C-alpha cells in the first residue's frame, strides 16, 4: 500500500515545472474574473486556490509541488487534495493576528467538524492551535492526532453519557449546552476529586444572514441556553462543587462576510461575563465561536482573517474595559476559514449529454457523496481543468455527479474549455464540510485524501473499497443464499 510518493514529474528537475515560491494568479476558462484577483498570501480564505497553486511551462496546474493530473493518475479520482502550506499559513494567520490585536492571552480552536482527520489534527496541533470536537469520534481523532486534551473543548446539544465520560476522563473542557448536560455530568463527576472544566454556551440573540443581521431576545436555536436562563444556570452551577465554570461560549453562524455581528457579540458576551463573575465563577475564557466566510466564487469577498480577528479582539477588549472586567483569554473556533481553501477535489470527466438548446451535462466520477454542499445548500464552486486551467472557455456546461438523483449537480452552468472523457477537473475550496459531510449514497466508496507538500504526496485517508461498504452488513442465516 503506497502511503507516500513523489509525483512522477519532479518539480526540481522537470524543465516545465513551475519555479517554487511564486503563487499563480490563475485565469481559467470560467470567466477570467473568477481568478483575476490578486493572491492574498496571508489570508488564504480570500483566495480561490491554495497558496501553492502554480502553472508549469505547459500551463498545467500544480499544488504543493505536485502536478494535479499526476496525483489523479497515481491515487485515482475522486481525490481530496490538501495543501499543507495553505493550512499552516491559515493557522499562523489566526495565531499571529490574535497575538497582534488582543492585549491578553488568546487561542484559536480548530472546529474539527469542518474536516476531522488524524493528519489535520496533527498539523493544527503542531501550529499551536486547539480544537473543538462535537462527538466521541471527533474527540478520539483529536486525542489520537496529538492534540493536548487541555486545548480541546467538547460541544454538542445532545451529548451522550459516554461522550461526557470520555471528555472528563481525558481532561477535556466540556461546553455545557443544556440542563441535560448538567444532569448527566452531575452523575458522572460528583464523585471525582477535581471539578470538571466547563464553558457555558448561550444563544446570544444575534442572527446572521448573508447581507444583514438582526438582533432578537430569543432565537430559535437548538444550541445553548436561552439568554433568559443564563443567570439561573450560573446560579445553579455556583452550588455544584463538581463544576468549574471557566468561561462562556457563543457562536453566531457560518460563512459570514459581515463584521458587525461579531462586534455586537463582544458586548453581549462581556455582559454575560460580568454576570458570571459576579456570581463567583472564575470565567477566565470567552469563546466567540467561528463563522468567518471564504471565497468560493470570484464574486465572494470575505474579510481577511487579520481583519476579522482585529474586529473581534478589539471589540472584546473594549467591551471588557467598559465594564471594568479583567481581560479573559479570548478563544475562537474557525472551521471553514481554516481548512476550506487548503482543499481541492480532483474528478475525472466521464460521460457527456447534450440536450440541444437546453443544457450540456458533463458527468464526473464523484458528486453529492463527496461534496453534498451544492445539493444541500445550493453552494457555488469554481472549477478548472487541471491540465488546461488557462484554456479558453468554449462552452457552458453543468457538471453532474454520478448519483441517482437529478439534483446531484456540482456546478451549474459554468464556462469551461471543451472537456473530454479522461480530463481531470479540479474543484477549489473543498477542504471544509465536504469529506466531513460525505456519505456512501448509492454505495459509492469514499475518496482518498492526500496531503501535498513540497512535491511529496502522503495518503492521509485511504480510499474506501467496495468491500468496505459491506463490512457492517449482517445477513441473517435464514436469508443466506443456498449454495
Ligand atoms: N463553533 C461552533 C459551535 C459551530 O457550530 C461551528 C459550525 C463552528 C465553530 C465553525 O464555524 P465555521 O468557522 O466553519 O463557520 N455544514 C455547513 C456549515 C455548518 C457549520 C456548523 N457549525 C456548510 O457546509 O456550510
Short mmCIF file of C-alpha atoms and ligand atoms in Angstrom, two decimals:
data_model
loop_
_atom_site.label_atom_id
_atom_site.label_comp_id
_atom_site.label_asym_id
_atom_site.label_seq_id
_atom_site.Cartn_x
_atom_site.Cartn_y
_atom_site.Cartn_z
CA UNK A 1 0.00 0.00 0.00
CA UNK A 2 1.54 3.29 -1.09
CA UNK A 3 1.19 5.91 1.58
CA UNK A 4 3.73 8.39 0.36
CA UNK A 5 5.07 9.15 -3.07
CA UNK A 6 6.82 11.77 -5.08
CA UNK A 7 4.94 12.95 -8.14
CA UNK A 8 6.06 11.28 -11.33
CA UNK A 9 7.09 14.68 -12.61
CA UNK A 10 9.81 16.04 -10.36
CA UNK A 11 9.35 19.79 -9.81
CA UNK A 12 13.04 20.22 -9.08
CA UNK A 13 14.29 18.77 -12.37
CA UNK A 14 11.39 19.00 -14.80
CA UNK A 15 12.03 21.90 -17.23
CA UNK A 16 8.33 22.79 -17.41
CA UNK A 17 7.75 22.58 -13.66
CA UNK A 18 6.86 25.86 -12.00
CA UNK A 19 9.61 27.55 -10.05
CA UNK A 20 8.92 27.22 -6.36
CA UNK A 21 7.65 30.14 -4.35
CA UNK A 22 5.62 32.16 -6.82
CA UNK A 23 1.89 31.64 -6.44
CA UNK A 24 -0.05 31.69 -9.69
CA UNK A 25 -2.72 34.22 -10.43
CA UNK A 26 -4.80 31.77 -12.38
CA UNK A 27 -7.03 32.94 -15.19
CA UNK A 28 -9.10 29.94 -16.09
CA UNK A 29 -11.72 29.33 -18.68
CA UNK A 30 -14.60 30.20 -16.38
CA UNK A 31 -14.56 33.93 -16.90
CA UNK A 32 -11.15 35.25 -16.10
CA UNK A 33 -12.94 37.28 -13.43
CA UNK A 34 -13.03 34.29 -11.13
CA UNK A 35 -9.26 34.31 -10.67
CA UNK A 36 -8.03 37.71 -11.66
CA UNK A 37 -7.96 38.93 -8.09
CA UNK A 38 -4.50 39.13 -6.60
CA UNK A 39 -3.47 36.26 -4.41
CA UNK A 40 -3.64 37.18 -0.73
CA UNK A 41 -0.53 35.48 0.70
CA UNK A 42 -1.52 35.88 4.35
CA UNK A 43 -5.27 35.27 4.39
CA UNK A 44 -5.94 32.13 2.33
CA UNK A 45 -9.72 32.38 2.86
CA UNK A 46 -9.70 35.30 0.38
CA UNK A 47 -8.27 33.17 -2.45
CA UNK A 48 -9.94 30.55 -4.60
CA UNK A 49 -6.89 28.34 -4.96
CA UNK A 50 -4.41 27.06 -2.37
CA UNK A 51 -1.38 29.30 -1.85
CA UNK A 52 0.97 26.91 -3.64
CA UNK A 53 -1.11 26.73 -6.85
CA UNK A 54 1.26 27.23 -9.77
CA UNK A 55 1.27 26.72 -13.51
CA UNK A 56 4.11 24.99 -15.30
CA UNK A 57 5.52 25.74 -18.72
CA UNK A 58 2.74 23.71 -20.33
CA UNK A 59 0.08 25.62 -18.45
CA UNK A 60 -0.76 22.70 -16.15
CA UNK A 61 -1.80 23.20 -12.55
CA UNK A 62 0.39 22.15 -9.64
CA UNK A 63 -0.42 22.35 -5.93
CA UNK A 64 2.02 21.67 -3.11
CA UNK A 65 4.70 20.95 -5.71
CA UNK A 66 2.63 18.12 -7.21
CA UNK A 67 1.17 18.04 -10.69
CA UNK A 68 -2.55 17.55 -10.14
CA UNK A 69 -3.10 15.30 -13.14
CA UNK A 70 -0.27 13.09 -11.83
CA UNK A 71 -1.95 12.85 -8.46
CA UNK A 72 -5.17 11.82 -10.19
CA UNK A 73 -3.31 9.12 -12.13
CA UNK A 74 -1.42 7.85 -9.09
CA UNK A 75 -4.18 7.87 -6.50
CA UNK A 76 -7.33 7.74 -8.61
CA UNK A 77 -10.32 10.05 -8.51
CA UNK A 78 -12.31 11.48 -6.89
CA UNK A 79 -9.39 12.63 -4.79
CA UNK A 80 -9.29 15.16 -1.98
CA UNK A 81 -6.00 17.07 -2.06
CA UNK A 82 -4.96 19.09 0.96
CA UNK A 83 -2.18 21.64 0.70
CA UNK A 84 -0.10 21.65 3.87
CA UNK A 85 1.40 25.09 3.24
CA UNK A 86 -2.01 26.72 2.95
CA UNK A 87 -3.29 25.02 6.09
CA UNK A 88 -0.21 26.05 8.05
CA UNK A 89 -0.40 29.61 6.70
CA UNK A 90 -4.01 29.86 7.85
CA UNK A 91 -3.19 28.56 11.33
CA UNK A 92 -0.38 31.09 11.53
CA UNK A 93 -2.65 33.87 10.33
CA UNK A 94 -5.03 33.24 13.22
CA UNK A 95 -2.23 32.86 15.75
CA UNK A 96 -0.33 35.99 14.71
CA UNK A 97 -3.43 38.14 14.32
CA UNK A 98 -4.65 37.18 17.81
CA UNK A 99 -1.21 37.97 19.24
CA UNK A 100 -1.15 41.30 17.43
CA UNK A 101 -4.67 42.52 18.15
CA UNK A 102 -5.65 41.09 21.51
CA UNK A 103 -3.91 42.50 24.56
CA UNK A 104 -4.47 39.32 26.60
CA UNK A 105 -3.97 35.61 26.09
CA UNK A 106 -5.72 34.07 23.09
CA UNK A 107 -6.12 30.72 21.38
CA UNK A 108 -7.82 29.66 18.16
CA UNK A 109 -9.52 26.26 18.37
CA UNK A 110 -9.97 24.47 15.05
CA UNK A 111 -13.64 23.50 14.60
CA UNK A 112 -12.88 19.96 13.51
CA UNK A 113 -16.43 19.34 12.22
CA UNK A 114 -15.16 21.08 9.08
CA UNK A 115 -12.75 18.22 8.34
CA UNK A 116 -11.71 15.78 11.01
CA UNK A 117 -8.68 13.56 10.49
CA UNK A 118 -5.52 12.50 12.27
CA UNK A 119 -3.33 14.38 9.81
CA UNK A 120 -5.22 17.67 10.04
CA UNK A 121 -5.29 17.38 13.82
CA UNK A 122 -1.54 16.79 13.93
CA UNK A 123 -0.87 19.79 11.68
CA UNK A 124 -3.15 22.09 13.59
CA UNK A 125 -1.72 20.92 16.93
CA UNK A 126 1.83 21.49 15.69
CA UNK A 127 0.87 25.07 14.81
CA UNK A 128 -0.12 25.61 18.45
CA UNK A 129 -3.87 25.78 17.95
CA UNK A 130 -6.52 23.98 19.98
CA UNK A 131 -9.57 22.10 18.71
CA UNK A 132 -13.33 21.93 19.03
CA UNK A 133 -14.95 18.48 18.84
CA UNK A 134 -18.64 17.64 18.80
CA UNK A 135 -18.72 13.88 19.18
CA UNK A 136 -16.78 10.96 20.57
CA UNK A 137 -15.49 10.35 17.03
CA UNK A 138 -14.08 13.84 16.61
CA UNK A 139 -12.74 13.73 20.15
CA UNK A 140 -10.94 10.42 19.64
CA UNK A 141 -9.49 11.70 16.36
CA UNK A 142 -8.23 14.81 18.12
CA UNK A 143 -6.67 12.92 21.01
CA UNK A 144 -5.10 10.32 18.76
CA UNK A 145 -3.89 13.01 16.35
CA UNK A 146 -1.85 14.50 19.19
CA UNK A 147 -3.98 17.43 20.29
CA UNK A 148 -3.32 18.05 24.00
CA UNK A 149 -6.53 17.49 25.99
CA UNK A 150 -6.23 20.87 27.68
CA UNK A 151 -6.57 22.54 24.27
CA UNK A 152 -9.78 20.67 23.35
CA UNK A 153 -13.39 21.61 24.01
CA UNK A 154 -16.32 19.22 23.56
CA UNK A 155 -19.53 20.67 22.13
CA UNK A 156 -22.88 19.06 21.41
CA UNK A 157 -26.55 19.70 22.02
CA UNK A 158 -27.20 16.05 22.89
CA UNK A 159 -24.03 14.62 24.35
CA UNK A 160 -24.20 11.03 25.48
CA UNK A 161 -23.04 9.92 28.89
CA UNK A 162 -20.23 8.05 27.11
CA UNK A 163 -19.08 11.19 25.31
CA UNK A 164 -19.10 13.19 28.54
CA UNK A 165 -17.31 10.39 30.37
CA UNK A 166 -14.58 10.30 27.72
CA UNK A 167 -14.16 14.07 27.90
CA UNK A 168 -13.88 14.28 31.66
CA UNK A 169 -11.66 11.21 31.92
CA UNK A 170 -9.20 12.83 29.50
CA UNK A 171 -9.38 16.35 30.96
CA UNK A 172 -11.20 17.92 28.01
CA UNK A 173 -13.24 21.06 28.65
CA UNK A 174 -16.97 20.47 28.27
CA UNK A 175 -19.17 23.14 26.69
CA UNK A 176 -22.45 22.96 28.61
CA UNK A 177 -25.31 23.27 26.20
CA UNK A 178 -28.42 22.48 28.22
CA UNK A 179 -29.82 21.16 31.51
CA UNK A 180 -29.43 17.61 30.35
CA UNK A 181 -25.64 18.09 30.17
CA UNK A 182 -25.74 19.36 33.75
CA UNK A 183 -27.74 16.37 34.99
CA UNK A 184 -25.52 13.86 33.22
CA UNK A 185 -22.33 15.49 34.45
CA UNK A 186 -23.67 15.73 37.98
CA UNK A 187 -23.98 11.94 37.95
CA UNK A 188 -20.61 11.35 36.29
CA UNK A 189 -18.48 13.95 38.00
CA UNK A 190 -19.84 14.40 41.51
CA UNK A 191 -17.53 11.75 42.94
CA UNK A 192 -14.42 12.92 41.10
CA UNK A 193 -11.70 14.69 43.07
CA UNK A 194 -11.29 17.56 40.57
CA UNK A 195 -14.06 19.73 39.22
CA UNK A 196 -14.89 19.48 35.51
CA UNK A 197 -13.74 22.44 33.42
CA UNK A 198 -16.77 23.96 31.76
CA UNK A 199 -17.74 26.66 29.31
CA UNK A 200 -21.40 27.65 29.31
CA UNK A 201 -22.88 28.14 25.86
CA UNK A 202 -25.76 30.53 25.42
CA UNK A 203 -27.72 31.87 22.46
CA UNK A 204 -26.56 35.43 22.11
CA UNK A 205 -29.59 36.73 20.23
CA UNK A 206 -27.62 37.73 17.16
CA UNK A 207 -28.74 36.09 13.96
CA UNK A 208 -26.68 36.48 10.84
CA UNK A 209 -27.89 36.43 7.31
CA UNK A 210 -25.78 36.80 4.25
CA UNK A 211 -26.20 40.52 3.91
CA UNK A 212 -27.87 41.59 7.12
CA UNK A 213 -28.32 40.57 10.70
CA UNK A 214 -31.00 41.03 13.25
CA UNK A 215 -30.89 41.06 17.00
CA UNK A 216 -33.60 39.32 18.93
CA UNK A 217 -34.09 38.47 22.56
CA UNK A 218 -34.75 34.80 21.92
CA UNK A 219 -33.50 32.83 18.98
CA UNK A 220 -34.99 29.65 17.70
CA UNK A 221 -31.83 27.61 18.06
CA UNK A 222 -31.28 24.12 19.40
CA UNK A 223 -27.84 25.13 20.66
CA UNK A 224 -27.02 26.63 24.02
CA UNK A 225 -29.05 28.07 26.87
CA UNK A 226 -31.62 30.70 26.17
CA UNK A 227 -30.16 34.04 27.35
CA UNK A 228 -33.04 34.42 29.80
CA UNK A 229 -31.97 31.22 31.53
CA UNK A 230 -28.31 32.06 31.76
CA UNK A 231 -28.50 33.58 35.22
CA UNK A 232 -30.43 30.63 36.64
CA UNK A 233 -27.90 28.22 35.11
CA UNK A 234 -24.95 30.13 36.51
CA UNK A 235 -26.58 30.34 39.95
CA UNK A 236 -27.22 26.61 39.89
CA UNK A 237 -23.64 25.84 38.88
CA UNK A 238 -22.30 28.09 41.64
CA UNK A 239 -23.69 25.48 44.04
CA UNK A 240 -22.13 22.48 42.24
CA UNK A 241 -18.73 21.57 43.68
CA UNK A 242 -18.06 19.30 40.68
CA UNK A 243 -18.36 22.22 38.25
CA UNK A 244 -15.75 24.84 37.45
CA UNK A 245 -17.17 27.44 35.08
CA UNK A 246 -14.09 28.57 33.22
CA UNK A 247 -15.85 30.62 30.62
CA UNK A 248 -18.70 31.37 28.27
CA UNK A 249 -19.34 30.40 24.67
CA UNK A 250 -21.48 31.71 21.83
CA UNK A 251 -21.44 31.09 18.08
CA UNK A 252 -23.50 33.14 15.66
CA UNK A 253 -23.29 31.34 12.32
CA UNK A 254 -21.13 30.28 9.41
CA UNK A 255 -19.86 31.67 6.07
CA UNK A 256 -20.36 35.20 7.42
CA UNK A 257 -18.92 38.13 5.47
CA UNK A 258 -20.09 40.88 7.80
CA UNK A 259 -18.03 42.01 10.77
CA UNK A 260 -20.74 43.93 12.61
CA UNK A 261 -22.47 40.89 14.18
CA UNK A 262 -19.20 39.79 15.74
CA UNK A 263 -18.61 43.28 17.08
CA UNK A 264 -22.06 43.16 18.70
CA UNK A 265 -21.41 39.69 20.05
CA UNK A 266 -18.50 41.03 22.10
CA UNK A 267 -20.82 43.36 24.01
CA UNK A 268 -23.38 40.64 24.67
CA UNK A 269 -20.70 38.26 25.88
CA UNK A 270 -18.95 40.80 28.08
CA UNK A 271 -22.28 41.49 29.78
CA UNK A 272 -22.71 37.76 30.44
CA UNK A 273 -19.11 37.55 31.66
CA UNK A 274 -19.77 40.29 34.19
CA UNK A 275 -22.81 38.37 35.44
CA UNK A 276 -20.92 35.06 35.69
CA UNK A 277 -18.02 36.61 37.58
CA UNK A 278 -20.41 38.44 39.93
CA UNK A 279 -21.78 35.02 40.86
CA UNK A 280 -18.32 33.79 41.80
CA UNK A 281 -17.34 31.87 38.67
CA UNK A 282 -13.69 32.24 37.60
CA UNK A 283 -14.70 32.62 33.95
CA UNK A 284 -11.27 33.27 32.51
CA UNK A 285 -12.27 32.30 28.95
CA UNK A 286 -14.51 33.96 26.40
CA UNK A 287 -15.17 31.82 23.33
CA UNK A 288 -16.72 33.72 20.44
CA UNK A 289 -17.17 30.72 18.10
CA UNK A 290 -16.28 30.70 14.42
CA UNK A 291 -18.02 31.83 11.28
CA UNK A 292 -15.62 33.76 9.05
CA UNK A 293 -16.51 33.15 5.41
CA UNK A 294 -14.34 32.17 2.47
CA UNK A 295 -14.24 32.81 -1.28
CA UNK A 296 -15.95 30.02 -3.25
CA UNK A 297 -16.50 32.03 -6.43
CA UNK A 298 -14.89 35.14 -7.81
CA UNK A 299 -17.65 37.45 -6.60
CA UNK A 300 -17.30 36.37 -2.94
CA UNK A 301 -15.42 38.95 -0.94
CA UNK A 302 -14.89 37.80 2.65
CA UNK A 303 -12.91 39.84 5.16
CA UNK A 304 -9.38 38.68 5.81
CA UNK A 305 -8.50 36.63 8.88
CA UNK A 306 -6.49 39.59 10.13
CA UNK A 307 -9.46 41.94 9.78
CA UNK A 308 -11.88 39.50 11.43
CA UNK A 309 -9.53 38.93 14.35
CA UNK A 310 -8.82 42.65 14.69
CA UNK A 311 -12.53 43.47 14.91
CA UNK A 312 -13.32 40.64 17.32
CA UNK A 313 -10.29 41.19 19.52
CA UNK A 314 -10.71 44.95 19.70
CA UNK A 315 -14.41 44.65 20.45
CA UNK A 316 -13.87 42.12 23.24
CA UNK A 317 -11.07 44.17 24.81
CA UNK A 318 -13.15 47.35 24.60
CA UNK A 319 -16.34 45.72 25.94
CA UNK A 320 -14.36 44.38 28.92
CA UNK A 321 -12.67 47.73 29.53
CA UNK A 322 -16.05 49.49 29.57
CA UNK A 323 -17.30 47.07 32.23
CA UNK A 324 -14.01 47.09 34.14
CA UNK A 325 -13.60 43.35 33.65
CA UNK A 326 -10.20 41.70 33.78
CA UNK A 327 -9.41 40.55 30.25
CA UNK A 328 -10.48 36.95 29.63
CA UNK A 329 -8.48 34.60 27.46
CA UNK A 330 -10.00 35.02 24.01
CA UNK A 331 -10.96 31.80 22.25
CA UNK A 332 -12.40 31.47 18.76
CA UNK A 333 -13.39 28.44 16.70
CA UNK A 334 -12.65 28.82 12.99
CA UNK A 335 -13.60 25.83 10.88
CA UNK A 336 -14.28 26.67 7.25
CA UNK A 337 -11.87 29.62 7.05
CA UNK A 338 -9.10 27.44 8.46
CA UNK A 339 -9.29 24.47 6.14
CA UNK A 340 -11.54 25.10 3.11
CA UNK A 341 -9.08 26.85 0.82
CA UNK A 342 -6.33 24.33 1.53
CA UNK A 343 -8.51 21.65 -0.06
CA UNK A 344 -9.37 20.85 -3.65
CA UNK A 345 -11.11 17.86 -5.20
CA UNK A 346 -9.99 16.15 -8.39
CA UNK A 347 -12.52 14.31 -10.56
CA UNK A 348 -12.23 12.52 -13.87
CA UNK A 349 -14.62 13.64 -16.57
CA UNK A 350 -16.75 10.81 -17.95
CA UNK A 351 -19.94 10.93 -19.95
CA UNK A 352 -21.46 13.91 -21.74
CA UNK A 353 -25.10 14.51 -22.56
CA UNK A 354 -26.08 17.34 -24.86
CA UNK A 355 -29.67 18.48 -24.83
CA UNK A 356 -29.90 20.84 -27.80
CA UNK A 357 -30.68 24.43 -26.82
CA UNK A 358 -31.09 23.43 -23.22
CA UNK A 359 -28.04 22.10 -21.43
CA UNK A 360 -24.86 20.07 -21.70
CA UNK A 361 -24.23 17.73 -18.81
CA UNK A 362 -20.67 16.72 -18.13
CA UNK A 363 -20.59 13.90 -15.60
CA UNK A 364 -17.73 13.23 -13.22
CA UNK A 365 -16.86 10.21 -11.12
CA UNK A 366 -17.98 11.69 -7.79
CA UNK A 367 -20.70 14.09 -6.75
CA UNK A 368 -23.06 14.55 -3.83
CA UNK A 369 -21.46 11.77 -1.80
CA UNK A 370 -18.08 13.54 -1.66
CA UNK A 371 -19.50 17.07 -1.79
CA UNK A 372 -23.08 17.34 -0.52
CA UNK A 373 -22.94 21.13 -0.22
CA UNK A 374 -24.38 22.05 -3.64
CA UNK A 375 -27.42 19.80 -3.23
CA UNK A 376 -27.84 20.74 0.42
CA UNK A 377 -27.24 24.48 0.34
CA UNK A 378 -27.12 25.29 -3.39
CA UNK A 379 -23.49 26.23 -2.76
CA UNK A 380 -21.41 27.51 -5.63
CA UNK A 381 -17.92 26.35 -6.51
CA UNK A 382 -15.24 27.17 -9.05
CA UNK A 383 -13.63 24.57 -11.29
CA UNK A 384 -10.87 24.37 -13.88
CA UNK A 385 -9.37 21.61 -15.98
CA UNK A 386 -6.21 20.53 -14.16
CA UNK A 387 -4.03 20.43 -17.27
CA UNK A 388 -5.59 23.39 -19.09
CA UNK A 389 -6.76 25.91 -16.50
CA UNK A 390 -5.96 28.80 -18.84
CA UNK A 391 -7.55 27.36 -21.96
CA UNK A 392 -10.26 29.49 -23.44
CA UNK A 393 -13.77 28.63 -22.23
CA UNK A 394 -15.75 27.47 -25.22
CA UNK A 395 -18.89 26.01 -23.70
CA UNK A 396 -21.33 26.31 -20.86
CA UNK A 397 -21.77 23.03 -19.05
CA UNK A 398 -23.40 21.64 -15.96
CA UNK A 399 -21.06 19.37 -14.05
CA UNK A 400 -23.10 16.48 -12.70
CA UNK A 401 -22.21 13.78 -10.24
CA UNK A 402 -22.78 10.08 -10.77
CA UNK A 403 -25.51 9.52 -8.19
CA UNK A 404 -29.09 8.55 -8.86
CA UNK A 405 -30.51 11.92 -8.05
CA UNK A 406 -31.36 14.69 -10.51
CA UNK A 407 -30.12 17.30 -8.06
CA UNK A 408 -26.69 15.70 -7.96
CA UNK A 409 -25.03 18.62 -9.68
CA UNK A 410 -21.69 20.03 -8.52
CA UNK A 411 -21.57 23.13 -10.73
CA UNK A 412 -24.43 24.54 -12.74
CA UNK A 413 -23.94 26.45 -15.99
CA UNK A 414 -20.21 27.07 -15.74
CA UNK A 415 -17.96 28.10 -18.58
CA UNK A 416 -15.21 25.57 -19.34
CA UNK A 417 -12.89 24.72 -22.19
CA UNK A 418 -14.16 21.74 -24.18
CA UNK A 419 -13.58 18.79 -21.86
CA UNK A 420 -13.30 15.19 -22.96
CA UNK A 421 -13.65 11.93 -21.08
CA UNK A 422 -10.49 11.37 -19.06
CA UNK A 423 -9.78 15.05 -18.40
CA UNK A 424 -9.13 15.88 -14.76
CA UNK A 425 -11.40 18.51 -13.29
CA UNK A 426 -10.25 20.48 -10.25
CA UNK A 427 -12.84 21.96 -7.90
CA UNK A 428 -11.47 24.57 -5.49
CA UNK A 429 -12.19 25.30 -1.84
CA UNK A 430 -13.48 21.86 -0.92
CA UNK A 431 -11.44 21.44 2.27
CA UNK A 432 -14.32 22.18 4.65
CA UNK A 433 -17.62 20.35 5.06
CA UNK A 434 -17.01 18.11 2.04
CA UNK A 435 -15.27 14.96 3.30
CA UNK A 436 -16.75 15.68 6.72
CA UNK A 437 -20.31 15.61 5.37
CA UNK A 438 -19.72 12.90 2.80
CA UNK A 439 -21.82 9.77 2.53
CA UNK A 440 -21.92 6.41 0.81
CA UNK A 441 -25.09 7.18 -1.13
CA UNK A 442 -25.52 4.61 -3.90
CA UNK A 443 -22.86 2.60 -2.10
CA UNK A 444 -20.14 4.68 -3.60
CA UNK A 445 -16.90 4.38 -1.64
CA UNK A 446 -15.41 7.50 -0.04
CA UNK A 447 -12.46 9.07 -1.87
CA UNK A 448 -8.88 9.00 -0.71
CA UNK A 449 -7.26 12.16 0.62
CA UNK A 450 -3.64 13.15 0.07
CA UNK A 451 -1.65 15.81 1.84
CA UNK A 452 0.73 17.57 -0.53
CA UNK A 453 3.84 19.45 0.48
CA UNK A 454 6.96 20.43 -1.45
CA UNK A 455 6.48 17.82 -4.13
CA UNK A 456 5.53 14.94 -1.83
CA UNK A 457 2.06 13.47 -1.54
CA UNK A 458 1.08 11.49 1.55
CA UNK A 459 -2.10 9.49 1.70
CA UNK A 460 -3.90 10.69 4.82
CA UNK A 461 -7.18 8.90 4.16
CA UNK A 462 -7.16 5.62 2.27
CA UNK A 463 -9.70 5.17 -0.50
CA UNK A 464 -12.64 3.13 0.67
CA UNK A 465 -13.11 -0.10 -1.27
CA UNK A 466 -16.45 -1.55 -2.32
CA UNK A 467 -15.89 -4.47 0.08
CA UNK A 468 -15.53 -1.99 2.95
CA UNK A 469 -19.12 -0.99 2.35
CA UNK A 470 -20.26 -4.49 3.24
CA UNK A 471 -18.28 -4.63 6.45
CA UNK A 472 -21.21 -3.84 8.74
CA UNK A 473 -23.91 -5.66 6.78
CA UNK A 474 -25.23 -8.73 8.50
CA UNK A 475 -27.08 -11.33 6.52
CA UNK A 476 -29.23 -13.48 8.85
CA UNK A 477 -28.51 -17.16 8.27
CA UNK A 478 -32.12 -17.82 7.27
CA UNK A 479 -31.72 -15.34 4.39
CA UNK A 480 -28.36 -16.59 3.22
CA UNK A 481 -28.36 -17.80 -0.36
CA UNK A 482 -28.43 -21.56 -0.60
CA UNK A 483 -25.31 -22.79 -2.33
N1 LIG B 1 -18.13 26.60 16.54
C1 LIG B 1 -19.38 26.10 16.59
C2 LIG B 1 -20.02 25.92 17.88
C3 LIG B 1 -20.04 25.73 15.41
O1 LIG B 1 -21.27 25.24 15.46
C4 LIG B 1 -19.38 25.90 14.17
C5 LIG B 1 -20.01 25.49 12.91
C6 LIG B 1 -18.07 26.41 14.17
C7 LIG B 1 -17.48 26.76 15.38
C8 LIG B 1 -17.28 26.60 12.92
O2 LIG B 1 -17.88 27.50 12.07
P1 LIG B 1 -17.11 27.96 10.72
O3 LIG B 1 -15.88 28.72 11.14
O4 LIG B 1 -16.77 26.73 9.99
O5 LIG B 1 -18.10 28.80 10.03
N2 LIG B 1 -22.21 22.35 7.03
C9 LIG B 1 -22.33 23.79 6.84
C10 LIG B 1 -21.64 24.55 7.94
C11 LIG B 1 -22.14 24.17 9.32
C12 LIG B 1 -21.43 24.92 10.43
C13 LIG B 1 -21.79 24.35 11.75
N3 LIG B 1 -21.14 24.94 12.87
C14 LIG B 1 -21.74 24.14 5.47
O6 LIG B 1 -21.27 23.27 4.78
O7 LIG B 1 -21.79 25.29 5.07
#
